[in-house]
């Protein structure tokens, strides 16, 4: 799906990450450079807080209404983002109607649901959060490619290093999902 060879995509991303970008510029890079061939309209990065909240750390191309609608999610919610983090596997939902069918309790207005591809971010077995790309309704091709998977692995390492060094001006945080016990799909019971 990407027009550049994998080595070029990876080298470009390594160089970009070497500049210590913030989460917003990282979302911009993912949208305009890494996934440009699949024509996403925007991206967000969500990180797990210690209490299981999915905090949006950065975004690009997403309007305030969509961000606000997603701002109060937890890892236990019935949403594409939370499900991807829980499963640890990338997902692609080609239409808003598919998302509504699979996640009937997703507490977001229909106007704020778009086709989406989501990659979990994990490092050393610890789930850190996820990257979500948004597409218009005309997008039928899945962006779940080996090239993007490799870039997500680099981003996981980058976020892990930011956490370890405490260097980021924007708070990055993490929680180990193995500590979370979920018995109902809409509640975070204990950490």
PDB file of N, CA and C in Angstrom, residues 46-49 54 75 82-89 120-130 156 159-160 163 173-178 180:
ATOM      1  N   UNK A  46      -3.666   7.523  21.655  1.00  0.00           N
ATOM      2  CA  UNK A  46      -4.241   7.431  22.998  1.00  0.00           C
ATOM      3  C   UNK A  46      -3.284   6.631  23.864  1.00  0.00           C
ATOM      4  N   UNK A  47      -3.098   7.071  25.086  1.00  0.00           N
ATOM      5  CA  UNK A  47      -2.248   6.343  26.028  1.00  0.00           C
ATOM      6  C   UNK A  47      -3.092   5.909  27.227  1.00  0.00           C
ATOM      7  N   UNK A  48      -2.668   4.819  27.836  1.00  0.00           N
ATOM      8  CA  UNK A  48      -3.365   4.305  29.013  1.00  0.00           C
ATOM      9  C   UNK A  48      -2.859   5.006  30.267  1.00  0.00           C
ATOM     10  N   UNK A  49      -3.785   5.536  31.027  1.00  0.00           N
ATOM     11  CA  UNK A  49      -3.454   6.102  32.327  1.00  0.00           C
ATOM     12  C   UNK A  49      -3.473   4.977  33.353  1.00  0.00           C
ATOM     13  N   UNK A  54      -8.320   6.047  28.777  1.00  0.00           N
ATOM     14  CA  UNK A  54      -7.607   6.228  27.512  1.00  0.00           C
ATOM     15  C   UNK A  54      -7.536   7.730  27.244  1.00  0.00           C
ATOM     16  N   UNK A  75     -10.299   1.658  29.062  1.00  0.00           N
ATOM     17  CA  UNK A  75      -9.900   0.421  28.406  1.00  0.00           C
ATOM     18  C   UNK A  75     -11.000  -0.641  28.488  1.00  0.00           C
ATOM     19  N   UNK A  82     -10.663   0.770  22.560  1.00  0.00           N
ATOM     20  CA  UNK A  82     -10.480  -0.053  23.759  1.00  0.00           C
ATOM     21  C   UNK A  82     -10.335  -1.531  23.401  1.00  0.00           C
ATOM     22  N   UNK A  83     -11.144  -2.014  22.457  1.00  0.00           N
ATOM     23  CA  UNK A  83     -11.071  -3.424  22.054  1.00  0.00           C
ATOM     24  C   UNK A  83      -9.712  -3.755  21.440  1.00  0.00           C
ATOM     25  N   UNK A  84      -9.175  -2.855  20.641  1.00  0.00           N
ATOM     26  CA  UNK A  84      -7.865  -3.089  20.019  1.00  0.00           C
ATOM     27  C   UNK A  84      -6.770  -3.171  21.079  1.00  0.00           C
ATOM     28  N   UNK A  85      -6.833  -2.301  22.064  1.00  0.00           N
ATOM     29  CA  UNK A  85      -5.830  -2.340  23.136  1.00  0.00           C
ATOM     30  C   UNK A  85      -5.975  -3.629  23.943  1.00  0.00           C
ATOM     31  N   UNK A  86      -7.206  -4.004  24.269  1.00  0.00           N
ATOM     32  CA  UNK A  86      -7.412  -5.246  25.043  1.00  0.00           C
ATOM     33  C   UNK A  86      -6.926  -6.466  24.268  1.00  0.00           C
ATOM     34  N   UNK A  87      -7.215  -6.528  22.966  1.00  0.00           N
ATOM     35  CA  UNK A  87      -6.851  -7.709  22.172  1.00  0.00           C
ATOM     36  C   UNK A  87      -5.369  -7.729  21.813  1.00  0.00           C
ATOM     37  N   UNK A  88      -4.755  -6.551  21.723  1.00  0.00           N
ATOM     38  CA  UNK A  88      -3.346  -6.478  21.323  1.00  0.00           C
ATOM     39  C   UNK A  88      -3.136  -6.700  19.831  1.00  0.00           C
ATOM     40  N   UNK A  89      -4.219  -6.677  19.035  1.00  0.00           N
ATOM     41  CA  UNK A  89      -4.128  -6.901  17.588  1.00  0.00           C
ATOM     42  C   UNK A  89      -4.662  -5.696  16.829  1.00  0.00           C
ATOM     43  N   UNK A 120      -2.406  -1.291  18.300  1.00  0.00           N
ATOM     44  CA  UNK A 120      -2.000  -1.164  19.701  1.00  0.00           C
ATOM     45  C   UNK A 120      -0.523  -0.799  19.783  1.00  0.00           C
ATOM     46  N   UNK A 121      -0.174  -0.024  20.778  1.00  0.00           N
ATOM     47  CA  UNK A 121       1.225   0.309  21.040  1.00  0.00           C
ATOM     48  C   UNK A 121       1.631  -0.470  22.279  1.00  0.00           C
ATOM     49  N   UNK A 122       2.653  -1.320  22.139  1.00  0.00           N
ATOM     50  CA  UNK A 122       3.128  -2.125  23.262  1.00  0.00           C
ATOM     51  C   UNK A 122       4.648  -2.180  23.230  1.00  0.00           C
ATOM     52  N   UNK A 123       5.228  -2.306  24.392  1.00  0.00           N
ATOM     53  CA  UNK A 123       6.674  -2.425  24.500  1.00  0.00           C
ATOM     54  C   UNK A 123       6.986  -3.346  25.674  1.00  0.00           C
ATOM     55  N   UNK A 124       7.819  -4.344  25.440  1.00  0.00           N
ATOM     56  CA  UNK A 124       8.199  -5.304  26.487  1.00  0.00           C
ATOM     57  C   UNK A 124       6.979  -5.949  27.132  1.00  0.00           C
ATOM     58  N   UNK A 125       5.971  -6.268  26.325  1.00  0.00           N
ATOM     59  CA  UNK A 125       4.774  -6.916  26.828  1.00  0.00           C
ATOM     60  C   UNK A 125       3.805  -5.992  27.549  1.00  0.00           C
ATOM     61  N   UNK A 126       4.130  -4.728  27.627  1.00  0.00           N
ATOM     62  CA  UNK A 126       3.289  -3.768  28.335  1.00  0.00           C
ATOM     63  C   UNK A 126       2.508  -2.948  27.314  1.00  0.00           C
ATOM     64  N   UNK A 127       1.202  -2.914  27.445  1.00  0.00           N
ATOM     65  CA  UNK A 127       0.369  -2.142  26.525  1.00  0.00           C
ATOM     66  C   UNK A 127       0.371  -0.684  26.950  1.00  0.00           C
ATOM     67  N   UNK A 128       0.799   0.158  26.046  1.00  0.00           N
ATOM     68  CA  UNK A 128       0.973   1.577  26.336  1.00  0.00           C
ATOM     69  C   UNK A 128      -0.223   2.383  25.859  1.00  0.00           C
ATOM     70  N   UNK A 129      -0.838   1.989  24.762  1.00  0.00           N
ATOM     71  CA  UNK A 129      -1.953   2.736  24.196  1.00  0.00           C
ATOM     72  C   UNK A 129      -2.223   2.259  22.786  1.00  0.00           C
ATOM     73  N   UNK A 130      -2.605   3.203  21.901  1.00  0.00           N
ATOM     74  CA  UNK A 130      -2.910   2.843  20.521  1.00  0.00           C
ATOM     75  C   UNK A 130      -2.820   4.051  19.609  1.00  0.00           C
ATOM     76  N   UNK A 156       6.423   2.564  19.470  1.00  0.00           N
ATOM     77  CA  UNK A 156       6.350   1.964  20.804  1.00  0.00           C
ATOM     78  C   UNK A 156       7.684   2.122  21.537  1.00  0.00           C
ATOM     79  N   UNK A 159       8.043   5.838  22.521  1.00  0.00           N
ATOM     80  CA  UNK A 159       7.223   6.189  23.678  1.00  0.00           C
ATOM     81  C   UNK A 159       7.830   5.595  24.949  1.00  0.00           C
ATOM     82  N   UNK A 160       8.297   4.354  24.866  1.00  0.00           N
ATOM     83  CA  UNK A 160       8.939   3.710  26.019  1.00  0.00           C
ATOM     84  C   UNK A 160      10.163   4.511  26.481  1.00  0.00           C
ATOM     85  N   UNK A 163       9.058   7.638  28.218  1.00  0.00           N
ATOM     86  CA  UNK A 163       8.622   7.322  29.577  1.00  0.00           C
ATOM     87  C   UNK A 163       9.806   7.133  30.518  1.00  0.00           C
ATOM     88  N   UNK A 173       2.015   8.246  29.504  1.00  0.00           N
ATOM     89  CA  UNK A 173       1.833   7.387  30.662  1.00  0.00           C
ATOM     90  C   UNK A 173       1.506   5.983  30.191  1.00  0.00           C
ATOM     91  N   UNK A 174       1.515   5.058  31.113  1.00  0.00           N
ATOM     92  CA  UNK A 174       1.301   3.666  30.744  1.00  0.00           C
ATOM     93  C   UNK A 174       0.705   2.890  31.903  1.00  0.00           C
ATOM     94  N   UNK A 175       0.088   1.793  31.587  1.00  0.00           N
ATOM     95  CA  UNK A 175      -0.421   0.876  32.596  1.00  0.00           C
ATOM     96  C   UNK A 175      -0.301  -0.527  32.017  1.00  0.00           C
ATOM     97  N   UNK A 176      -0.010  -1.486  32.840  1.00  0.00           N
ATOM     98  CA  UNK A 176       0.098  -2.875  32.402  1.00  0.00           C
ATOM     99  C   UNK A 176      -1.297  -3.496  32.429  1.00  0.00           C
ATOM    100  N   UNK A 177      -1.803  -3.892  31.266  1.00  0.00           N
ATOM    101  CA  UNK A 177      -3.151  -4.450  31.188  1.00  0.00           C
ATOM    102  C   UNK A 177      -3.319  -5.728  31.986  1.00  0.00           C
ATOM    103  N   UNK A 178      -2.245  -6.408  32.281  1.00  0.00           N
ATOM    104  CA  UNK A 178      -2.391  -7.638  33.059  1.00  0.00           C
ATOM    105  C   UNK A 178      -2.870  -7.334  34.480  1.00  0.00           C
ATOM    106  N   UNK A 180      -5.334  -5.235  35.085  1.00  0.00           N
ATOM    107  CA  UNK A 180      -6.722  -4.814  35.007  1.00  0.00           C
ATOM    108  C   UNK A 180      -7.622  -6.041  34.917  1.00  0.00           C
TER     109      UNK A 180
END
